[in-house]
Amino acid sequence: MGHTSVGAVTGCAARCNVPVAIVVTVREPYKYWQSVFSYSWIGDAAFLTWWLGKYGGMGTEQRRAGPLRSFLHFMRWVEATGCCGWDGPRLQSPDRWPISQSGRLHRACGDPCRYDRLLHTETLTDDWIAMVTDFGLPRVALPRLNEAVGGRTKTPPNMTLTDEIVAIINRVDAPMFSEFGYQKR
């Protein structure tokens, strides 16, 4: 069901008259945060771009001069604002979503996350083929639907994973390591 809530998933599964499987896809946490920063800085339909516009009143240049001025500054801002976790103070209303991967996953599949199948973006093709084979479905290839292409006039600032950035990611997305099996750097 894509980007959704645990209530929507549970309700949908209960209404189905056929067997259902909850499938969750995860991404290596450090790559995830680099992507969140990159998409937000560029402004390519990123959730954070919308969120900073709606709740922070920030346009592109304001975002780039503020929370997005560097990857390190962004990660410090993420941790300081509490904007990430499922229970973050800014996220108590239903129209506000967490930006951490673990927060998004908990919003979609509960806390702890309940799923039948876990796919990893790093091995997505192999995971997908194994899943459809196990379910007895045709081996249909996954299309690439979310590639960032064209239209970029600027390149985001350096996204090197410094020791401080790694430590912040380890804290703000801790469930990615404890629940989803990723290894901390």
PDB file of C-alpha atoms in Angstrom:
ATOM      1  CA  MET A   1       0.000   0.000   0.000  1.00  0.00           C
ATOM      2  CA  GLY A   2       2.985   2.274  -0.146  1.00  0.00           C
ATOM      3  CA  HIS A   3       3.291   5.213   2.240  1.00  0.00           C
ATOM      4  CA  THR A   4       0.417   4.572   4.615  1.00  0.00           C
ATOM      5  CA  SER A   5      -0.563   3.950   8.232  1.00  0.00           C
ATOM      6  CA  VAL A   6      -0.873   0.788  10.298  1.00  0.00           C
ATOM      7  CA  GLY A   7      -4.619   1.466  10.612  1.00  0.00           C
ATOM      8  CA  ALA A   8      -5.039   1.573   6.848  1.00  0.00           C
ATOM      9  CA  VAL A   9      -3.012  -1.618   6.361  1.00  0.00           C
ATOM     10  CA  THR A  10      -4.850  -3.496   9.124  1.00  0.00           C
ATOM     11  CA  GLY A  11      -8.254  -2.344   7.876  1.00  0.00           C
ATOM     12  CA  CYS A  12      -7.485  -3.242   4.285  1.00  0.00           C
ATOM     13  CA  ALA A  13      -6.175  -6.685   5.220  1.00  0.00           C
ATOM     14  CA  ALA A  14      -9.300  -7.353   7.307  1.00  0.00           C
ATOM     15  CA  ARG A  15     -11.584  -6.524   4.347  1.00  0.00           C
ATOM     16  CA  CYS A  16      -9.753  -8.765   1.878  1.00  0.00           C
ATOM     17  CA  ASN A  17     -11.358 -12.068   0.953  1.00  0.00           C
ATOM     18  CA  VAL A  18      -8.044 -13.520  -0.166  1.00  0.00           C
ATOM     19  CA  PRO A  19      -4.820 -14.275   1.704  1.00  0.00           C
ATOM     20  CA  VAL A  20      -2.753 -11.152   2.265  1.00  0.00           C
ATOM     21  CA  ALA A  21       0.894 -10.546   3.030  1.00  0.00           C
ATOM     22  CA  ILE A  22       2.347  -7.405   4.544  1.00  0.00           C
ATOM     23  CA  VAL A  23       5.527  -6.609   2.604  1.00  0.00           C
ATOM     24  CA  VAL A  24       7.934  -3.976   3.909  1.00  0.00           C
ATOM     25  CA  THR A  25      10.940  -2.545   2.097  1.00  0.00           C
ATOM     26  CA  VAL A  26      13.879  -1.088   4.006  1.00  0.00           C
ATOM     27  CA  ARG A  27      16.988   0.766   2.945  1.00  0.00           C
ATOM     28  CA  GLU A  28      20.464   0.854   4.440  1.00  0.00           C
ATOM     29  CA  PRO A  29      20.066   3.654   7.044  1.00  0.00           C
ATOM     30  CA  TYR A  30      23.086   5.742   6.063  1.00  0.00           C
ATOM     31  CA  LYS A  31      22.076   5.715   2.376  1.00  0.00           C
ATOM     32  CA  TYR A  32      18.509   6.520   3.426  1.00  0.00           C
ATOM     33  CA  TRP A  33      19.562   9.723   5.223  1.00  0.00           C
ATOM     34  CA  GLN A  34      21.853  10.763   2.366  1.00  0.00           C
ATOM     35  CA  SER A  35      18.872  10.357   0.045  1.00  0.00           C
ATOM     36  CA  VAL A  36      16.507  12.303   2.326  1.00  0.00           C
ATOM     37  CA  PHE A  37      19.004  15.159   2.432  1.00  0.00           C
ATOM     38  CA  SER A  38      19.703  15.071  -1.315  1.00  0.00           C
ATOM     39  CA  TYR A  39      16.051  14.974  -2.394  1.00  0.00           C
ATOM     40  CA  SER A  40      15.138  17.660   0.138  1.00  0.00           C
ATOM     41  CA  TRP A  41      17.972  19.934  -0.928  1.00  0.00           C
ATOM     42  CA  ILE A  42      17.152  19.515  -4.617  1.00  0.00           C
ATOM     43  CA  GLY A  43      13.436  19.780  -3.922  1.00  0.00           C
ATOM     44  CA  ASP A  44      12.416  16.728  -5.979  1.00  0.00           C
ATOM     45  CA  ALA A  45       8.967  16.058  -4.490  1.00  0.00           C
ATOM     46  CA  ALA A  46      10.518  15.191  -1.144  1.00  0.00           C
ATOM     47  CA  PHE A  47       8.327  14.877   1.921  1.00  0.00           C
ATOM     48  CA  LEU A  48      10.684  17.123   3.892  1.00  0.00           C
ATOM     49  CA  THR A  49      10.470  19.798   1.192  1.00  0.00           C
ATOM     50  CA  TRP A  50       6.696  19.869   1.662  1.00  0.00           C
ATOM     51  CA  TRP A  51       6.959  19.682   5.472  1.00  0.00           C
ATOM     52  CA  LEU A  52       9.414  22.596   5.717  1.00  0.00           C
ATOM     53  CA  GLY A  53       7.216  24.615   3.394  1.00  0.00           C
ATOM     54  CA  LYS A  54       3.972  23.924   5.249  1.00  0.00           C
ATOM     55  CA  TYR A  55       5.186  23.992   8.846  1.00  0.00           C
ATOM     56  CA  GLY A  56       8.325  26.091   8.518  1.00  0.00           C
ATOM     57  CA  GLY A  57       7.175  28.542   5.850  1.00  0.00           C
ATOM     58  CA  MET A  58      10.425  27.926   3.944  1.00  0.00           C
ATOM     59  CA  GLY A  59      10.998  28.203   0.223  1.00  0.00           C
ATOM     60  CA  THR A  60      13.904  26.570  -1.580  1.00  0.00           C
ATOM     61  CA  GLU A  61      16.571  29.164  -0.768  1.00  0.00           C
ATOM     62  CA  GLN A  62      15.422  29.414   2.858  1.00  0.00           C
ATOM     63  CA  ARG A  63      15.686  25.623   3.243  1.00  0.00           C
ATOM     64  CA  ARG A  64      19.138  25.612   1.655  1.00  0.00           C
ATOM     65  CA  ALA A  65      20.353  28.456   3.877  1.00  0.00           C
ATOM     66  CA  GLY A  66      18.703  26.939   6.969  1.00  0.00           C
ATOM     67  CA  PRO A  67      18.290  23.270   7.896  1.00  0.00           C
ATOM     68  CA  LEU A  68      19.733  22.035   4.591  1.00  0.00           C
ATOM     69  CA  ARG A  69      22.899  24.173   4.424  1.00  0.00           C
ATOM     70  CA  SER A  70      25.076  21.085   4.946  1.00  0.00           C
ATOM     71  CA  PHE A  71      24.538  17.404   5.567  1.00  0.00           C
ATOM     72  CA  LEU A  72      26.003  17.726   9.073  1.00  0.00           C
ATOM     73  CA  HIS A  73      23.818  20.747   9.870  1.00  0.00           C
ATOM     74  CA  PHE A  74      20.776  18.861   8.552  1.00  0.00           C
ATOM     75  CA  MET A  75      21.455  15.804  10.720  1.00  0.00           C
ATOM     76  CA  ARG A  76      22.028  18.025  13.780  1.00  0.00           C
ATOM     77  CA  TRP A  77      18.727  19.784  13.003  1.00  0.00           C
ATOM     78  CA  VAL A  78      16.938  16.428  12.594  1.00  0.00           C
ATOM     79  CA  GLU A  79      18.103  15.253  16.007  1.00  0.00           C
ATOM     80  CA  ALA A  80      17.503  18.572  17.776  1.00  0.00           C
ATOM     81  CA  THR A  81      13.956  19.114  16.472  1.00  0.00           C
ATOM     82  CA  GLY A  82      12.623  15.677  17.342  1.00  0.00           C
ATOM     83  CA  CYS A  83      11.063  15.589  13.886  1.00  0.00           C
ATOM     84  CA  CYS A  84      12.075  12.033  13.187  1.00  0.00           C
ATOM     85  CA  GLY A  85      10.594   9.517  15.516  1.00  0.00           C
ATOM     86  CA  TRP A  86       7.095   8.144  15.379  1.00  0.00           C
ATOM     87  CA  ASP A  87       6.406   9.855  18.693  1.00  0.00           C
ATOM     88  CA  GLY A  88       8.262  13.101  17.974  1.00  0.00           C
ATOM     89  CA  PRO A  89       6.667  16.227  19.499  1.00  0.00           C
ATOM     90  CA  ARG A  90       5.906  17.785  16.118  1.00  0.00           C
ATOM     91  CA  LEU A  91       4.137  14.673  14.884  1.00  0.00           C
ATOM     92  CA  GLN A  92       1.170  14.246  17.193  1.00  0.00           C
ATOM     93  CA  SER A  93      -1.406  15.332  14.624  1.00  0.00           C
ATOM     94  CA  PRO A  94      -2.413  12.871  11.898  1.00  0.00           C
ATOM     95  CA  ASP A  95      -1.232  15.114   9.035  1.00  0.00           C
ATOM     96  CA  ARG A  96       2.374  15.108  10.232  1.00  0.00           C
ATOM     97  CA  TRP A  97       4.607  12.152   9.512  1.00  0.00           C
ATOM     98  CA  PRO A  98       8.044  11.199  10.799  1.00  0.00           C
ATOM     99  CA  ILE A  99      10.977  11.509   8.431  1.00  0.00           C
ATOM    100  CA  SER A 100      13.145   8.785   9.950  1.00  0.00           C
ATOM    101  CA  GLN A 101      12.928   5.483   8.144  1.00  0.00           C
ATOM    102  CA  SER A 102      12.103   3.653  11.380  1.00  0.00           C
ATOM    103  CA  GLY A 103       9.427   6.236  12.203  1.00  0.00           C
ATOM    104  CA  ARG A 104       7.852   5.841   8.789  1.00  0.00           C
ATOM    105  CA  LEU A 105       7.970   2.057   9.104  1.00  0.00           C
ATOM    106  CA  HIS A 106       6.394   2.104  12.561  1.00  0.00           C
ATOM    107  CA  ARG A 107       3.674   4.399  11.258  1.00  0.00           C
ATOM    108  CA  ALA A 108       2.953   1.932   8.448  1.00  0.00           C
ATOM    109  CA  CYS A 109       3.325  -1.439  10.173  1.00  0.00           C
ATOM    110  CA  GLY A 110       3.126  -0.789  13.919  1.00  0.00           C
ATOM    111  CA  ASP A 111       5.589  -0.714  16.754  1.00  0.00           C
ATOM    112  CA  PRO A 112       7.080  -3.206  16.687  1.00  0.00           C
ATOM    113  CA  CYS A 113       6.700  -3.480  12.943  1.00  0.00           C
ATOM    114  CA  ARG A 114       4.576  -6.465  11.911  1.00  0.00           C
ATOM    115  CA  TYR A 115       5.190  -7.817   8.427  1.00  0.00           C
ATOM    116  CA  ASP A 116       5.245 -11.063   6.516  1.00  0.00           C
ATOM    117  CA  ARG A 117       8.110 -10.262   4.182  1.00  0.00           C
ATOM    118  CA  LEU A 118      11.047  -7.855   4.452  1.00  0.00           C
ATOM    119  CA  LEU A 119      12.726  -6.639   1.272  1.00  0.00           C
ATOM    120  CA  HIS A 120      15.991  -4.668   1.218  1.00  0.00           C
ATOM    121  CA  THR A 121      16.700  -2.049  -1.444  1.00  0.00           C
ATOM    122  CA  GLU A 122      20.315  -3.249  -1.572  1.00  0.00           C
ATOM    123  CA  THR A 123      19.138  -6.699  -2.750  1.00  0.00           C
ATOM    124  CA  LEU A 124      15.678  -5.763  -4.001  1.00  0.00           C
ATOM    125  CA  THR A 125      15.717  -7.728  -7.256  1.00  0.00           C
ATOM    126  CA  ASP A 126      16.807 -10.940  -5.529  1.00  0.00           C
ATOM    127  CA  ASP A 127      14.422 -10.383  -2.592  1.00  0.00           C
ATOM    128  CA  TRP A 128      11.542  -9.680  -4.979  1.00  0.00           C
ATOM    129  CA  ILE A 129      12.176 -12.785  -7.104  1.00  0.00           C
ATOM    130  CA  ALA A 130      12.426 -14.955  -3.974  1.00  0.00           C
ATOM    131  CA  MET A 131       9.160 -13.536  -2.653  1.00  0.00           C
ATOM    132  CA  VAL A 132       7.110 -13.973  -5.832  1.00  0.00           C
ATOM    133  CA  THR A 133       8.569 -17.468  -6.252  1.00  0.00           C
ATOM    134  CA  ASP A 134       7.615 -18.384  -2.670  1.00  0.00           C
ATOM    135  CA  PHE A 135       4.095 -17.044  -3.260  1.00  0.00           C
ATOM    136  CA  GLY A 136       3.796 -18.955  -6.547  1.00  0.00           C
ATOM    137  CA  LEU A 137       3.396 -15.765  -8.553  1.00  0.00           C
ATOM    138  CA  PRO A 138       4.816 -14.993 -12.007  1.00  0.00           C
ATOM    139  CA  ARG A 139       8.427 -13.804 -11.958  1.00  0.00           C
ATOM    140  CA  VAL A 140       7.733 -10.265 -13.111  1.00  0.00           C
ATOM    141  CA  ALA A 141      10.608  -7.795 -12.912  1.00  0.00           C
ATOM    142  CA  LEU A 142      10.269  -4.669 -10.818  1.00  0.00           C
ATOM    143  CA  PRO A 143      10.230  -1.427 -12.804  1.00  0.00           C
ATOM    144  CA  ARG A 144      12.397   1.517 -11.722  1.00  0.00           C
ATOM    145  CA  LEU A 145       9.906   4.231 -10.889  1.00  0.00           C
ATOM    146  CA  ASN A 146      11.706   6.647  -8.593  1.00  0.00           C
ATOM    147  CA  GLU A 147      14.963   7.533 -10.253  1.00  0.00           C
ATOM    148  CA  ALA A 148      15.958  11.153  -9.828  1.00  0.00           C
ATOM    149  CA  VAL A 149      16.539  12.391 -13.360  1.00  0.00           C
ATOM    150  CA  GLY A 150      16.756  15.636 -15.287  1.00  0.00           C
ATOM    151  CA  GLY A 151      15.905  19.147 -14.209  1.00  0.00           C
ATOM    152  CA  ARG A 152      18.639  19.497 -11.609  1.00  0.00           C
ATOM    153  CA  THR A 153      20.335  22.827 -11.814  1.00  0.00           C
ATOM    154  CA  LYS A 154      22.326  22.523  -8.585  1.00  0.00           C
ATOM    155  CA  THR A 155      24.134  19.715  -6.817  1.00  0.00           C
ATOM    156  CA  PRO A 156      23.566  19.158  -3.085  1.00  0.00           C
ATOM    157  CA  PRO A 157      26.451  19.833  -0.705  1.00  0.00           C
ATOM    158  CA  ASN A 158      28.874  17.062   0.200  1.00  0.00           C
ATOM    159  CA  MET A 159      27.182  14.097   1.906  1.00  0.00           C
ATOM    160  CA  THR A 160      30.237  12.388   3.372  1.00  0.00           C
ATOM    161  CA  LEU A 161      29.410  10.290   6.422  1.00  0.00           C
ATOM    162  CA  THR A 162      31.556  11.797   9.150  1.00  0.00           C
ATOM    163  CA  ASP A 163      31.827  10.164  12.574  1.00  0.00           C
ATOM    164  CA  GLU A 164      29.371  12.734  13.978  1.00  0.00           C
ATOM    165  CA  ILE A 165      26.807  12.113  11.219  1.00  0.00           C
ATOM    166  CA  VAL A 166      27.092   8.337  11.679  1.00  0.00           C
ATOM    167  CA  ALA A 167      26.552   8.742  15.436  1.00  0.00           C
ATOM    168  CA  ILE A 168      23.455  10.896  14.878  1.00  0.00           C
ATOM    169  CA  ILE A 169      21.980   8.385  12.401  1.00  0.00           C
ATOM    170  CA  ASN A 170      22.688   5.579  14.865  1.00  0.00           C
ATOM    171  CA  ARG A 171      20.639   7.458  17.471  1.00  0.00           C
ATOM    172  CA  VAL A 172      17.750   8.875  15.430  1.00  0.00           C
ATOM    173  CA  ASP A 173      17.149   5.668  13.479  1.00  0.00           C
ATOM    174  CA  ALA A 174      18.188   3.148  16.164  1.00  0.00           C
ATOM    175  CA  PRO A 175      15.348   0.705  15.321  1.00  0.00           C
ATOM    176  CA  MET A 176      16.867   0.180  11.862  1.00  0.00           C
ATOM    177  CA  PHE A 177      19.698  -1.597  13.667  1.00  0.00           C
ATOM    178  CA  SER A 178      17.821  -3.242  16.543  1.00  0.00           C
ATOM    179  CA  GLU A 179      14.667  -4.322  14.649  1.00  0.00           C
ATOM    180  CA  PHE A 180      15.631  -4.563  10.977  1.00  0.00           C
ATOM    181  CA  GLY A 181      19.102  -6.079  11.277  1.00  0.00           C
ATOM    182  CA  TYR A 182      21.337  -3.415   9.805  1.00  0.00           C
ATOM    183  CA  GLN A 183      24.857  -3.133  11.201  1.00  0.00           C
ATOM    184  CA  LYS A 184      26.068   0.113  12.747  1.00  0.00           C
ATOM    185  CA  ARG A 185      29.226   1.632  11.324  1.00  0.00           C
TER     186      ARG A 185
END
